[in-house]
Structures are given as structure tokens and as C-alpha cells.
mmCIF file of C-alpha atoms in Angstrom:
data_model
loop_
_atom_site.group_PDB
_atom_site.id
_atom_site.type_symbol
_atom_site.label_atom_id
_atom_site.label_comp_id
_atom_site.label_asym_id
_atom_site.label_seq_id
_atom_site.Cartn_x
_atom_site.Cartn_y
_atom_site.Cartn_z
ATOM 1 C CA MET A 287 -103.347 -21.294 70.764
ATOM 2 C CA TRP A 288 -107.602 -22.679 72.210
ATOM 3 C CA ILE A 289 -110.684 -21.572 72.086
ATOM 4 C CA SER A 290 -113.041 -20.821 75.107
ATOM 5 C CA ARG A 291 -116.821 -20.022 73.544
ATOM 6 C CA LEU A 292 -118.013 -21.676 69.944
ATOM 7 C CA SER A 293 -121.163 -19.766 69.360
ATOM 8 C CA LEU A 294 -123.712 -22.150 66.235
ATOM 9 C CA ARG A 295 -126.428 -20.007 63.890
ATOM 10 C CA ASP A 296 -128.576 -22.277 61.912
ATOM 11 C CA PHE A 297 -125.501 -24.097 61.361
ATOM 12 C CA ARG A 298 -125.645 -27.333 60.164
ATOM 13 C CA SER A 299 -128.432 -29.085 62.499
ATOM 14 C CA TYR A 300 -128.823 -26.758 65.037
ATOM 15 C CA PRO A 301 -130.727 -23.942 65.225
ATOM 16 C CA GLU A 302 -129.018 -22.331 68.050
ATOM 17 C CA LEU A 303 -125.710 -23.496 70.307
ATOM 18 C CA ASP A 304 -123.168 -21.732 72.486
ATOM 19 C CA LEU A 305 -120.699 -24.474 74.783
ATOM 20 C CA GLU A 306 -117.833 -23.208 76.557
ATOM 21 C CA PHE A 307 -114.506 -25.379 76.191
ATOM 22 C CA SER A 308 -111.157 -25.523 78.801
ATOM 23 C CA PRO A 309 -108.244 -25.679 77.300
ATOM 24 C CA GLY A 310 -107.117 -29.878 77.387
ATOM 25 C CA VAL A 311 -109.274 -32.325 75.613
ATOM 26 C CA THR A 312 -112.951 -32.168 75.124
ATOM 27 C CA THR A 313 -115.075 -35.365 73.920
ATOM 28 C CA PHE A 314 -118.430 -35.502 72.199
ATOM 29 C CA VAL A 315 -119.767 -38.757 72.917
ATOM 30 C CA ALA A 316 -123.283 -39.202 71.417
ATOM 31 C CA ASP A 317 -124.999 -41.666 68.882
ATOM 32 C CA ASN A 318 -124.871 -40.939 65.408
ATOM 33 C CA GLY A 319 -127.425 -38.154 63.804
ATOM 34 C CA THR A 320 -127.054 -36.152 66.846
ATOM 35 C CA GLY A 321 -125.287 -33.669 65.468
ATOM 36 C CA LYS A 322 -121.939 -34.085 67.196
ATOM 37 C CA THR A 323 -120.087 -34.009 63.828
ATOM 38 C CA ASN A 324 -121.618 -30.760 63.367
ATOM 39 C CA ILE A 325 -120.167 -29.151 65.852
ATOM 40 C CA VAL A 326 -116.564 -30.371 65.573
ATOM 41 C CA GLU A 327 -117.037 -29.407 61.273
ATOM 42 C CA ALA A 328 -117.704 -26.016 63.012
ATOM 43 C CA ILE A 329 -114.695 -25.577 64.700
ATOM 44 C CA GLY A 330 -112.148 -26.738 61.397
ATOM 45 C CA TYR A 331 -114.273 -24.296 59.072
ATOM 46 C CA LEU A 332 -113.246 -21.299 61.087
ATOM 47 C CA ALA A 333 -109.754 -22.444 60.299
ATOM 48 C CA ARG A 334 -110.009 -23.519 56.639
ATOM 49 C CA GLN A 335 -113.043 -21.998 55.282
ATOM 50 C CA ARG A 336 -114.248 -25.053 54.030
ATOM 51 C CA SER A 337 -115.555 -28.562 55.581
ATOM 52 C CA HIS A 338 -113.881 -31.450 55.564
ATOM 53 C CA ARG A 339 -117.026 -33.539 54.872
ATOM 54 C CA VAL A 340 -118.379 -31.559 51.739
ATOM 55 C CA ALA A 341 -117.310 -29.879 48.856
ATOM 56 C CA PHE A 342 -119.391 -26.559 49.072
ATOM 57 C CA ASP A 343 -120.945 -24.675 51.359
ATOM 58 C CA ALA A 344 -125.007 -25.132 51.320
ATOM 59 C CA PRO A 345 -125.246 -28.354 53.510
ATOM 60 C CA LEU A 346 -123.601 -26.052 55.836
ATOM 61 C CA VAL A 347 -127.082 -23.965 56.331
ATOM 62 C CA ARG A 348 -129.693 -25.451 58.473
ATOM 63 C CA GLU A 349 -132.935 -26.506 55.503
ATOM 64 C CA GLY A 350 -135.343 -23.471 55.696
ATOM 65 C CA THR A 351 -132.463 -20.641 56.525
ATOM 66 C CA ASN A 352 -130.433 -18.610 54.430
ATOM 67 C CA ALA A 353 -127.640 -18.240 55.858
ATOM 68 C CA ALA A 354 -125.093 -19.809 59.250
ATOM 69 C CA THR A 355 -122.748 -18.203 61.754
ATOM 70 C CA VAL A 356 -120.321 -19.637 63.483
ATOM 71 C CA SER A 357 -118.420 -17.934 66.290
ATOM 72 C CA ALA A 358 -115.731 -18.723 68.539
ATOM 73 C CA LEU A 359 -113.206 -16.503 71.061
ATOM 74 C CA VAL A 360 -109.938 -17.371 70.540
ATOM 75 C CA ASN A 361 -107.208 -17.264 72.515
ATOM 76 C CA ARG A 362 -103.348 -17.086 72.524
ATOM 77 C CA ASP A 363 -101.659 -16.497 75.804
ATOM 78 C CA GLN A 364 -103.533 -12.990 76.746
ATOM 79 C CA ARG A 365 -104.532 -12.148 73.689
ATOM 80 C CA HIS A 366 -107.754 -12.740 72.472
ATOM 81 C CA ALA A 367 -110.187 -12.696 69.192
ATOM 82 C CA THR A 368 -113.403 -13.067 68.191
ATOM 83 C CA VAL A 369 -114.103 -14.745 65.247
ATOM 84 C CA GLU A 370 -117.196 -15.200 63.303
ATOM 85 C CA VAL A 371 -117.713 -16.012 59.881
ATOM 86 C CA THR A 372 -121.673 -16.099 58.017
ATOM 87 C CA ILE A 373 -121.754 -19.045 55.751
ATOM 88 C CA GLN A 374 -124.187 -18.142 53.174
ATOM 89 C CA SER A 375 -126.686 -20.938 51.348
ATOM 90 C CA LYS A 376 -126.557 -18.419 48.258
ATOM 91 C CA GLY A 377 -124.178 -15.211 47.976
ATOM 92 C CA ALA A 378 -120.936 -14.612 48.844
ATOM 93 C CA ASN A 379 -119.609 -15.621 52.562
ATOM 94 C CA ARG A 380 -119.168 -13.102 55.467
ATOM 95 C CA ALA A 381 -116.307 -12.613 57.910
ATOM 96 C CA ARG A 382 -116.029 -10.793 61.101
ATOM 97 C CA VAL A 383 -113.647 -10.507 63.447
ATOM 98 C CA ASN A 384 -113.690 -8.938 67.335
ATOM 99 C CA ARG A 385 -117.112 -7.399 65.495
ATOM 100 C CA ASN A 386 -115.199 -5.069 62.628
ATOM 101 C CA ALA A 387 -115.655 -7.247 58.746
ATOM 102 C CA VAL A 388 -113.114 -8.517 57.092
ATOM 103 C CA LYS A 389 -112.564 -9.378 54.576
ATOM 104 C CA LEU A 390 -112.704 -13.559 54.433
ATOM 105 C CA LYS A 391 -109.012 -14.300 53.441
ATOM 106 C CA ASP A 392 -108.349 -12.139 56.378
ATOM 107 C CA LEU A 393 -109.053 -15.354 58.389
ATOM 108 C CA LEU A 394 -106.256 -17.815 57.223
ATOM 109 C CA GLY A 395 -104.363 -17.563 60.248
ATOM 110 C CA LEU A 396 -106.625 -16.567 63.355
ATOM 111 C CA VAL A 397 -108.134 -20.338 64.499
ATOM 112 C CA SER A 398 -105.249 -22.942 62.987
ATOM 113 C CA CYS A 399 -106.610 -26.670 63.657
ATOM 114 C CA VAL A 400 -106.644 -29.825 61.860
ATOM 115 C CA VAL A 401 -108.570 -32.142 61.412
ATOM 116 C CA PHE A 402 -108.449 -36.128 62.048
ATOM 117 C CA ALA A 403 -111.790 -37.935 60.448
ATOM 118 C CA PRO A 404 -112.736 -41.022 58.231
ATOM 119 C CA GLU A 405 -112.497 -39.243 55.251
ATOM 120 C CA ASP A 406 -108.642 -39.339 55.452
ATOM 121 C CA LEU A 407 -109.000 -42.721 54.293
ATOM 122 C CA SER A 408 -108.485 -41.132 50.882
ATOM 123 C CA LEU A 409 -105.590 -39.556 51.366
ATOM 124 C CA VAL A 410 -104.025 -42.627 50.216
ATOM 125 C CA ARG A 411 -107.196 -44.579 49.016
ATOM 126 C CA GLY A 412 -108.348 -42.055 46.782
ATOM 127 C CA GLU A 413 -107.738 -39.122 43.858
ATOM 128 C CA PRO A 414 -104.762 -37.073 43.611
ATOM 129 C CA ALA A 415 -107.285 -34.428 43.584
ATOM 130 C CA GLU A 416 -107.656 -35.322 46.857
ATOM 131 C CA ARG A 417 -103.860 -35.223 49.008
ATOM 132 C CA ARG A 418 -103.217 -32.608 46.554
ATOM 133 C CA SER A 419 -106.132 -30.455 48.747
ATOM 134 C CA TRP A 420 -103.810 -31.514 52.060
ATOM 135 C CA ILE A 421 -100.655 -30.060 50.874
ATOM 136 C CA ASP A 422 -102.122 -26.892 49.986
ATOM 137 C CA THR A 423 -104.019 -27.075 52.996
ATOM 138 C CA LEU A 424 -101.284 -26.962 54.742
ATOM 139 C CA VAL A 425 -99.305 -24.399 52.308
ATOM 140 C CA ILE A 426 -101.643 -22.239 53.383
ATOM 141 C CA ALA A 427 -101.819 -22.740 56.890
ATOM 142 C CA ARG A 428 -98.480 -21.801 57.420
ATOM 143 C CA ASN A 429 -98.441 -19.248 55.001
ATOM 144 C CA PRO A 430 -101.593 -17.753 54.239
ATOM 145 C CA ARG A 431 -100.820 -15.832 51.520
ATOM 146 C CA PHE A 432 -100.392 -18.730 49.141
ATOM 147 C CA SER A 433 -105.122 -18.450 49.724
ATOM 148 C CA SER A 434 -104.717 -15.266 46.932
ATOM 149 C CA VAL A 435 -101.365 -17.748 45.313
ATOM 150 C CA ILE A 436 -104.017 -20.579 44.282
ATOM 151 C CA THR A 437 -107.139 -18.213 43.291
ATOM 152 C CA ASP A 438 -104.619 -16.935 41.036
ATOM 153 C CA PHE A 439 -104.084 -20.017 40.128
ATOM 154 C CA GLU A 440 -107.228 -21.000 39.265
ATOM 155 C CA ARG A 441 -108.572 -18.217 37.629
ATOM 156 C CA ALA A 442 -105.095 -18.517 35.459
ATOM 157 C CA LEU A 443 -105.749 -22.160 34.666
ATOM 158 C CA LYS A 444 -109.307 -21.757 34.014
ATOM 159 C CA GLN A 445 -108.515 -19.041 31.211
ATOM 160 C CA ARG A 446 -105.178 -20.769 30.029
ATOM 161 C CA ASN A 447 -108.105 -24.155 28.878
ATOM 162 C CA ALA A 448 -110.707 -22.401 28.111
ATOM 163 C CA LEU A 449 -108.753 -20.613 25.454
ATOM 164 C CA LEU A 450 -107.078 -24.078 24.330
ATOM 165 C CA LYS A 451 -110.118 -25.291 23.656
ATOM 166 C CA ARG A 452 -110.964 -22.512 21.276
ATOM 167 C CA LEU A 453 -107.375 -23.281 19.738
ATOM 168 C CA ARG A 454 -109.091 -26.689 19.402
ATOM 169 C CA GLU A 455 -111.063 -25.470 17.340
ATOM 170 C CA ASP A 456 -109.927 -22.672 15.627
ATOM 171 C CA ARG A 457 -105.629 -22.065 15.204
ATOM 172 C CA ASP A 458 -106.189 -18.577 14.549
ATOM 173 C CA PRO A 459 -102.342 -17.186 14.070
ATOM 174 C CA GLY A 460 -103.618 -13.790 16.120
ATOM 175 C CA LEU A 461 -105.532 -16.382 19.140
ATOM 176 C CA GLU A 462 -102.772 -18.529 18.984
ATOM 177 C CA ALA A 463 -100.343 -16.115 20.256
ATOM 178 C CA THR A 464 -102.257 -15.018 23.154
ATOM 179 C CA LEU A 465 -101.580 -18.989 24.583
ATOM 180 C CA ASP A 466 -98.217 -17.248 25.010
ATOM 181 C CA ILE A 467 -99.188 -14.427 27.648
ATOM 182 C CA TRP A 468 -101.217 -17.202 29.247
ATOM 183 C CA ASN A 469 -98.482 -19.220 29.476
ATOM 184 C CA MET A 470 -96.936 -16.728 31.439
ATOM 185 C CA ALA A 471 -99.920 -15.891 34.088
ATOM 186 C CA TYR A 472 -100.051 -19.729 34.199
ATOM 187 C CA ALA A 473 -96.663 -20.406 35.153
ATOM 188 C CA ASP A 474 -96.178 -17.242 37.760
ATOM 189 C CA SER A 475 -98.375 -18.596 39.937
ATOM 190 C CA ALA A 476 -98.467 -22.365 39.560
ATOM 191 C CA ALA A 477 -94.377 -22.634 39.437
ATOM 192 C CA GLU A 478 -94.469 -20.950 42.681
ATOM 193 C CA LEU A 479 -97.602 -23.772 43.972
ATOM 194 C CA VAL A 480 -95.776 -26.297 43.410
ATOM 195 C CA PHE A 481 -92.464 -24.818 45.130
ATOM 196 C CA GLY A 482 -94.825 -23.716 48.034
ATOM 197 C CA ARG A 483 -95.528 -27.557 47.951
ATOM 198 C CA ARG A 484 -92.307 -29.305 47.308
ATOM 199 C CA ARG A 485 -90.967 -26.584 50.115
ATOM 200 C CA ILE A 486 -93.127 -28.251 53.030
ATOM 201 C CA LEU A 487 -92.879 -32.102 51.836
ATOM 202 C CA ALA A 488 -89.424 -31.017 52.348
ATOM 203 C CA ASP A 489 -90.363 -30.234 56.118
ATOM 204 C CA ILE A 490 -92.433 -32.788 56.570
ATOM 205 C CA VAL A 491 -91.207 -35.950 55.420
ATOM 206 C CA THR A 492 -89.693 -37.417 58.214
ATOM 207 C CA PRO A 493 -92.153 -36.069 61.153
ATOM 208 C CA LEU A 494 -94.334 -38.169 58.285
ATOM 209 C CA GLN A 495 -91.787 -41.339 59.002
ATOM 210 C CA GLU A 496 -91.801 -41.187 62.691
ATOM 211 C CA ASN A 497 -95.355 -41.160 63.406
ATOM 212 C CA PHE A 498 -96.472 -44.194 61.014
ATOM 213 C CA ALA A 499 -93.165 -46.455 62.850
ATOM 214 C CA TYR A 500 -94.680 -44.951 66.401
ATOM 215 C CA ILE A 501 -98.341 -45.624 65.398
ATOM 216 C CA ALA A 502 -97.385 -49.014 63.402
ATOM 217 C CA ALA A 503 -95.164 -49.619 65.966
ATOM 218 C CA ASP A 504 -96.813 -53.424 66.023
ATOM 219 C CA ALA A 505 -96.357 -54.084 62.462
ATOM 220 C CA ARG A 506 -93.771 -56.355 61.349
ATOM 221 C CA LEU A 507 -90.673 -53.775 60.484
ATOM 222 C CA GLU A 508 -90.198 -53.491 56.726
ATOM 223 C CA ARG A 509 -93.895 -52.420 56.818
ATOM 224 C CA GLN A 510 -93.323 -50.225 60.064
ATOM 225 C CA GLY A 511 -91.479 -47.133 57.023
ATOM 226 C CA ALA A 512 -93.562 -45.063 55.136
ATOM 227 C CA HIS A 513 -92.422 -42.173 52.911
ATOM 228 C CA ILE A 514 -93.726 -39.394 50.921
ATOM 229 C CA ALA A 515 -92.645 -37.458 47.768
ATOM 230 C CA TYR A 516 -94.169 -34.924 44.899
ATOM 231 C CA ASP A 517 -95.151 -36.552 41.546
ATOM 232 C CA SER A 518 -95.070 -34.618 38.205
ATOM 233 C CA ARG A 519 -94.640 -34.938 34.400
ATOM 234 C CA ILE A 520 -91.845 -32.072 35.063
ATOM 235 C CA ASP A 521 -88.801 -33.400 37.185
ATOM 236 C CA TYR A 522 -88.802 -30.395 39.835
ATOM 237 C CA SER A 523 -85.717 -32.304 41.578
ATOM 238 C CA GLN A 524 -82.979 -30.125 40.861
ATOM 239 C CA ALA A 525 -85.109 -26.224 40.541
ATOM 240 C CA ASP A 526 -84.245 -24.652 44.297
ATOM 241 C CA SER A 527 -86.621 -21.395 43.417
ATOM 242 C CA ALA A 528 -90.041 -21.304 42.162
ATOM 243 C CA ALA A 529 -88.067 -18.804 39.141
ATOM 244 C CA GLU A 530 -86.169 -22.039 39.153
ATOM 245 C CA CYS A 531 -89.335 -23.952 38.476
ATOM 246 C CA ARG A 532 -91.373 -21.657 36.839
ATOM 247 C CA GLU A 533 -88.425 -22.010 33.239
ATOM 248 C CA LEU A 534 -88.923 -25.483 34.103
ATOM 249 C CA LEU A 535 -92.975 -25.606 33.291
ATOM 250 C CA LEU A 536 -92.927 -22.760 30.334
ATOM 251 C CA ALA A 537 -90.298 -25.782 28.662
ATOM 252 C CA ALA A 538 -92.940 -28.247 29.309
ATOM 253 C CA LEU A 539 -95.005 -26.531 28.294
ATOM 254 C CA ASP A 540 -94.279 -25.543 25.263
ATOM 255 C CA ARG A 541 -93.178 -29.493 24.206
ATOM 256 C CA ARG A 542 -96.384 -29.963 24.701
ATOM 257 C CA ARG A 543 -98.049 -26.828 22.502
ATOM 258 C CA THR A 544 -99.255 -29.072 20.076
ATOM 259 C CA THR A 545 -100.258 -31.820 21.665
ATOM 260 C CA GLU A 546 -102.343 -29.951 24.621
ATOM 261 C CA ILE A 547 -104.858 -27.747 21.617
ATOM 262 C CA GLU A 548 -105.297 -30.885 20.172
ATOM 263 C CA ARG A 549 -107.150 -31.907 23.622
ATOM 264 C CA GLY A 550 -108.189 -28.574 24.733
ATOM 265 C CA LEU A 551 -106.645 -28.861 28.358
ATOM 266 C CA THR A 552 -103.476 -28.537 30.257
ATOM 267 C CA LEU A 553 -101.406 -31.903 30.408
ATOM 268 C CA HIS A 554 -98.778 -30.110 33.144
ATOM 269 C CA GLY A 555 -98.903 -27.974 36.515
ATOM 270 C CA PRO A 556 -99.948 -27.898 39.640
ATOM 271 C CA GLY A 557 -103.244 -28.871 39.290
ATOM 272 C CA ARG A 558 -101.897 -32.920 37.401
ATOM 273 C CA ASP A 559 -99.888 -33.010 40.536
ATOM 274 C CA ASP A 560 -99.954 -36.546 42.761
ATOM 275 C CA LEU A 561 -98.322 -37.548 46.058
ATOM 276 C CA SER A 562 -96.238 -40.339 45.597
ATOM 277 C CA LEU A 563 -97.138 -42.799 49.355
ATOM 278 C CA MET A 564 -95.357 -45.946 49.956
ATOM 279 C CA ILE A 565 -95.829 -48.338 52.497
ATOM 280 C CA GLY A 566 -92.161 -50.356 53.054
ATOM 281 C CA SER A 567 -90.674 -51.010 49.377
ATOM 282 C CA HIS A 568 -94.108 -50.759 47.522
ATOM 283 C CA PRO A 569 -97.392 -47.855 46.828
ATOM 284 C CA ALA A 570 -99.760 -47.611 49.684
ATOM 285 C CA LYS A 571 -102.722 -47.145 47.002
ATOM 286 C CA GLY A 572 -103.986 -51.035 46.379
ATOM 287 C CA TYR A 573 -101.455 -52.517 48.773
ATOM 288 C CA ALA A 574 -101.966 -51.120 52.052
ATOM 289 C CA SER A 575 -104.078 -52.839 54.413
ATOM 290 C CA HIS A 576 -106.773 -51.139 56.311
ATOM 291 C CA GLY A 577 -105.445 -50.335 59.163
ATOM 292 C CA GLU A 578 -102.024 -49.771 57.536
ATOM 293 C CA THR A 579 -104.067 -47.078 55.553
ATOM 294 C CA TRP A 580 -105.949 -45.218 58.344
ATOM 295 C CA SER A 581 -101.779 -45.376 60.514
ATOM 296 C CA LEU A 582 -101.145 -43.528 56.624
ATOM 297 C CA ALA A 583 -103.882 -41.064 57.005
ATOM 298 C CA LEU A 584 -103.046 -40.739 60.582
ATOM 299 C CA ALA A 585 -99.162 -40.443 60.377
ATOM 300 C CA MET A 586 -99.693 -37.242 58.071
ATOM 301 C CA GLN A 587 -102.147 -35.246 59.603
ATOM 302 C CA LEU A 588 -100.130 -35.805 62.748
ATOM 303 C CA ALA A 589 -96.951 -34.358 60.654
ATOM 304 C CA GLY A 590 -99.074 -32.075 59.584
ATOM 305 C CA TRP A 591 -100.023 -31.259 62.697
ATOM 306 C CA ASP A 592 -96.266 -31.008 63.825
ATOM 307 C CA LEU A 593 -94.654 -29.123 61.094
ATOM 308 C CA LEU A 594 -97.232 -25.606 61.868
ATOM 309 C CA SER A 595 -96.556 -26.404 66.369
ATOM 310 C CA ALA A 596 -92.639 -26.526 65.366
ATOM 311 C CA ASP A 597 -93.489 -23.286 63.052
ATOM 312 C CA ALA A 598 -96.062 -21.697 65.698
ATOM 313 C CA GLY A 599 -92.664 -22.093 68.626
ATOM 314 C CA SER A 600 -94.728 -21.875 71.033
ATOM 315 C CA ASP A 601 -98.674 -23.299 72.727
ATOM 316 C CA ALA A 602 -99.998 -19.779 71.900
ATOM 317 C CA GLU A 603 -100.040 -20.865 68.567
ATOM 318 C CA GLN A 604 -99.789 -23.942 68.634
ATOM 319 C CA PRO A 605 -102.863 -25.753 66.104
ATOM 320 C CA ILE A 606 -105.970 -27.160 67.797
ATOM 321 C CA LEU A 607 -106.850 -30.813 67.121
ATOM 322 C CA VAL A 608 -109.469 -32.603 66.315
ATOM 323 C CA LEU A 609 -110.235 -36.096 65.504
ATOM 324 C CA ASP A 610 -113.525 -36.528 63.963
ATOM 325 C CA ASP A 611 -114.979 -41.036 65.103
ATOM 326 C CA VAL A 612 -111.464 -41.343 64.450
ATOM 327 C CA PHE A 613 -110.477 -44.287 67.938
ATOM 328 C CA ALA A 614 -113.457 -46.394 66.852
ATOM 329 C CA GLU A 615 -110.910 -47.199 63.369
ATOM 330 C CA LEU A 616 -108.399 -48.992 65.775
ATOM 331 C CA ASP A 617 -107.442 -50.628 67.118
ATOM 332 C CA THR A 618 -106.084 -50.977 71.327
ATOM 333 C CA GLY A 619 -102.529 -50.661 71.072
ATOM 334 C CA ARG A 620 -103.030 -47.835 67.743
ATOM 335 C CA ARG A 621 -105.719 -46.331 70.126
ATOM 336 C CA SER A 622 -103.025 -45.738 72.771
ATOM 337 C CA ARG A 623 -101.003 -44.329 70.339
ATOM 338 C CA LEU A 624 -102.441 -42.135 69.105
ATOM 339 C CA ALA A 625 -104.118 -40.735 71.989
ATOM 340 C CA SER A 626 -100.969 -40.899 73.722
ATOM 341 C CA ARG A 627 -99.405 -38.047 70.792
ATOM 342 C CA VAL A 628 -102.622 -36.475 70.331
ATOM 343 C CA THR A 629 -102.786 -34.775 73.704
ATOM 344 C CA GLU A 630 -99.806 -33.239 73.425
ATOM 345 C CA ALA A 631 -101.789 -30.404 71.979
ATOM 346 C CA GLU A 632 -102.802 -26.975 73.717
ATOM 347 C CA GLN A 633 -106.618 -28.413 73.079
ATOM 348 C CA VAL A 634 -107.473 -31.230 71.655
ATOM 349 C CA PHE A 635 -111.741 -32.206 70.261
ATOM 350 C CA ILE A 636 -112.758 -35.903 70.323
ATOM 351 C CA SER A 637 -116.062 -37.236 69.099
ATOM 352 C CA ALA A 638 -117.626 -40.558 69.381
ATOM 353 C CA ALA A 639 -120.665 -43.376 68.740
ATOM 354 C CA VAL A 640 -119.561 -44.793 72.269
ATOM 355 C CA ASP A 641 -117.262 -44.532 75.116
ATOM 356 C CA SER A 642 -116.097 -48.014 74.312
ATOM 357 C CA ASP A 643 -114.605 -46.183 70.495
ATOM 358 C CA LEU A 644 -112.343 -44.130 73.042
ATOM 359 C CA PRO A 645 -108.845 -45.308 74.442
ATOM 360 C CA ALA A 646 -108.836 -46.612 78.350
ATOM 361 C CA GLY A 647 -107.893 -43.845 80.612
ATOM 362 C CA LEU A 648 -108.102 -40.777 78.148
ATOM 363 C CA GLU A 649 -108.859 -37.704 80.230
ATOM 364 C CA GLY A 650 -110.860 -34.155 80.191
ATOM 365 C CA LYS A 651 -114.396 -32.783 79.657
ATOM 366 C CA ARG A 652 -116.964 -34.153 78.093
ATOM 367 C CA VAL A 653 -119.768 -32.821 76.892
ATOM 368 C CA ASP A 654 -122.727 -36.042 76.473
ATOM 369 C CA GLN A 655 -126.094 -36.370 73.399
ATOM 370 C CA SER A 656 -128.045 -34.588 76.227
ATOM 371 C CA THR A 657 -126.414 -31.271 75.757
ATOM 372 C CA LEU A 658 -126.600 -31.732 71.955
ATOM 373 C CA LEU A 659 -130.497 -32.184 71.300
ATOM 374 C CA VAL A 660 -130.988 -29.474 73.559
ATOM 375 C CA GLY A 661 -128.806 -27.974 71.231
ATOM 376 C CA ASP A 662 -130.945 -28.976 68.249
ATOM 377 C CA GLY A 663 -134.113 -27.751 69.460
ATOM 378 C CA ALA A 664 -135.366 -23.760 69.737
ATOM 379 C CA ASP A 665 -134.720 -23.906 73.697
ATOM 380 C CA ALA A 666 -130.746 -24.213 73.445
ATOM 381 C CA ALA A 667 -128.706 -22.679 76.425
ATOM 382 C CA GLY A 668 -125.181 -21.909 76.482
ATOM 383 C CA VAL A 669 -124.690 -25.376 78.044
ATOM 384 C CA GLY A 670 -120.445 -25.627 79.899
ATOM 385 C CA ALA A 671 -118.483 -28.147 78.469
ATOM 386 C CA ASP A 672 -117.068 -28.603 81.869
ATOM 387 C CA GLU A 673 -120.537 -29.328 83.966
ATOM 388 C CA THR A 674 -120.592 -32.748 82.258
ATOM 389 C CA GLY A 675 -118.183 -34.567 83.875
ATOM 390 C CA THR A 676 -114.581 -36.498 82.445
ATOM 391 C CA ALA A 677 -114.581 -38.588 79.658
ATOM 392 C CA PRO A 678 -114.147 -42.107 80.414
#
């Protein structure tokens, strides 16, 4: 899979920008603040319908305008589709495929992309929500119908929490009977999500270990091993189906019923779960060095890319790779090893502030600062990435 043309209108700093691309590596080399990250952010947004930098969409719309548009021509062998998202500063976003209006969820899977960024450090150092978001992104990328599962789960969780808060103030028997109804609705979607996450983790353990060992090949032998596991208050280890996860979850809700009412909060389910990350025999969070943290975060993203590539079965469906200012954080050896892995993808986009941040010998097309600054003005024109030379 590869993008041959990207168009931005009122996205972040760009009133208008049109770029043309080819398969292989494309680098954006420019000073910080010139908009290179805005471009790779837009590519990632088409795939995930959210930014890797901010939690909500309003900052993506250029100041003084009401909407931003991101459009790309996506190629799979001889098949081509123009995918477009209009991002509203207020109100619902809109989507089109080949100029025909579609539902936003129908875009899922049309653009497949894995993004590496400095924010990925939070996968190791951050709160459980960061790791849940990472695994859920993979779950949806592998099976887009899980987008609806997660929507159903979030709706049921919100309603259940609202009911628990009411019961904390008033233990009315009729009201409490309603809790049983919401328990069933909540458990249906929550169990399916848990089972989907666990299936991903079962398939990703080995790729993660292999990628970490490769990136951290110069570390001490005992620090070259990494592991990931599902961490929940409920023991799902013997559950072989979503139905079995559901029964375990319902039993836990029944056991903690009084406590949940007293606290007015749901205490069990996928919104409370986490991923356990280990390097050697120690938890990564709190024990890993800066370099190890970077290596583990990169290994997680590479493992996700490996998994989706294996599912795709061919280069025509292989996810695009985006690396946003990542190489600057790595030493020479890890830069080189990471570069050798990512260039396996059919298309790779890399941003960097200066040439010295890039691995030596990285071949590919280049979009330089002059092109980005032209796009940042009202006279932006279509500038092909293949016109700007070769990355050093």
C-alpha cells in the first residue's frame, strides 16, 4: 500500500499543500516549527481518524477557519482510491471515498498506517490508558468492526457509571434492578473487546521479543529480552472465547456490586485493564533506561506493523510506516538497525530536523524546508517529492 498524492487544506499550518510521492522512503528534513510533523500527522489521521499528537481534533483546523481537509490517493497494486476526511472545528467530521460521501467508520482499513513518534515513550512510561489505546488501535486495524464494539462498550460504561452514581445516593430496589440490565449490555461489548485484545497479544509476543532483541542488540544479554502480557483484575488466562470472558466479567461485577455502588464507579472491565511490560526480569516502567524505553516502544510499534503485514499477505496491503522525528533519539547502532527494518515497508515517511539525525546511507526521496515553507503560504503549489533529491 502506498500514497501517491496527499492534499491538505487548512490543516494545522497549511492553507494549502499538495505533494506527490512514490513507493519507498520519503524524508521531510526541516527545522522544528516548519510543519513537517503536520504532514505525517495528516497521513496517520487518515488511517486512525485521530492524531498521534493531540486527543481532540480542534487543533488540527487552521486558526481562523472552520474545517480542515486531508485527502490522499491510495494505491494497492492496480487498485486506486481517493480517501478524504473533512475535520470540523465544531460538529461532526465528514468522509468521502472517490468523491462519494461515506460514514467515517467506512474509512477504517482503506488506509493502513503505523506511526512512530516521540509520544510513543508514553507506551512504556505513561498511564495504562496509553497502552490500552495502543492495543485498541491494533485491534481495530486488524478488524475494523471493533470500532463499533468499542463505541458500544464506551456507551454502556458511561450509562452504567451514571446509574452507579444514582444508586450511591438512592438504593431504590427498582433502580437497582436496572443495574442488572446494564451489567449484561456492558459485559457483552466489554468481553468482546477483552478477547480481541488478548488475541492480538498472543500473536504479538514473539514479534515484540524479536524486534526488541534486534534493536537492543548491543545491550547486555540479560537486557535484550522483553515481554508483554495482559494485566487485569480478572483472570482471563483460561478463557478461550468472548463468551467465557463475559461470564468471568459478570461474576466479578456481581462480587463487587456493593463496592461499586458505594464508590459510584465501575471497577472491572477493559477500561481498568493494562499491559504488563518487562525488560529482562524487571518491569519496564520505572526500571528501563531512556534508551531501553525508546527501544521497547519502537519494538511494540514494529511488532504491530509485522502483525498487520502478516495479515495483509502482500505488499499491496502492507501498512505504510511513519517515523516522526524518531532517529534523533537513538544512538548510531540503533539508528542503523531501525533503518534496516523500516525500509522493508513498501512506503515509509520519515521526518527529521537535520540531516545528521538520519541514518547514514538512508536512500530515498526528500522534501526539504523550502517546499514546506511554500506550502505554509497562500501560494502553495503541487510540489512532487521526487523533485527534491535524495536523502543523505
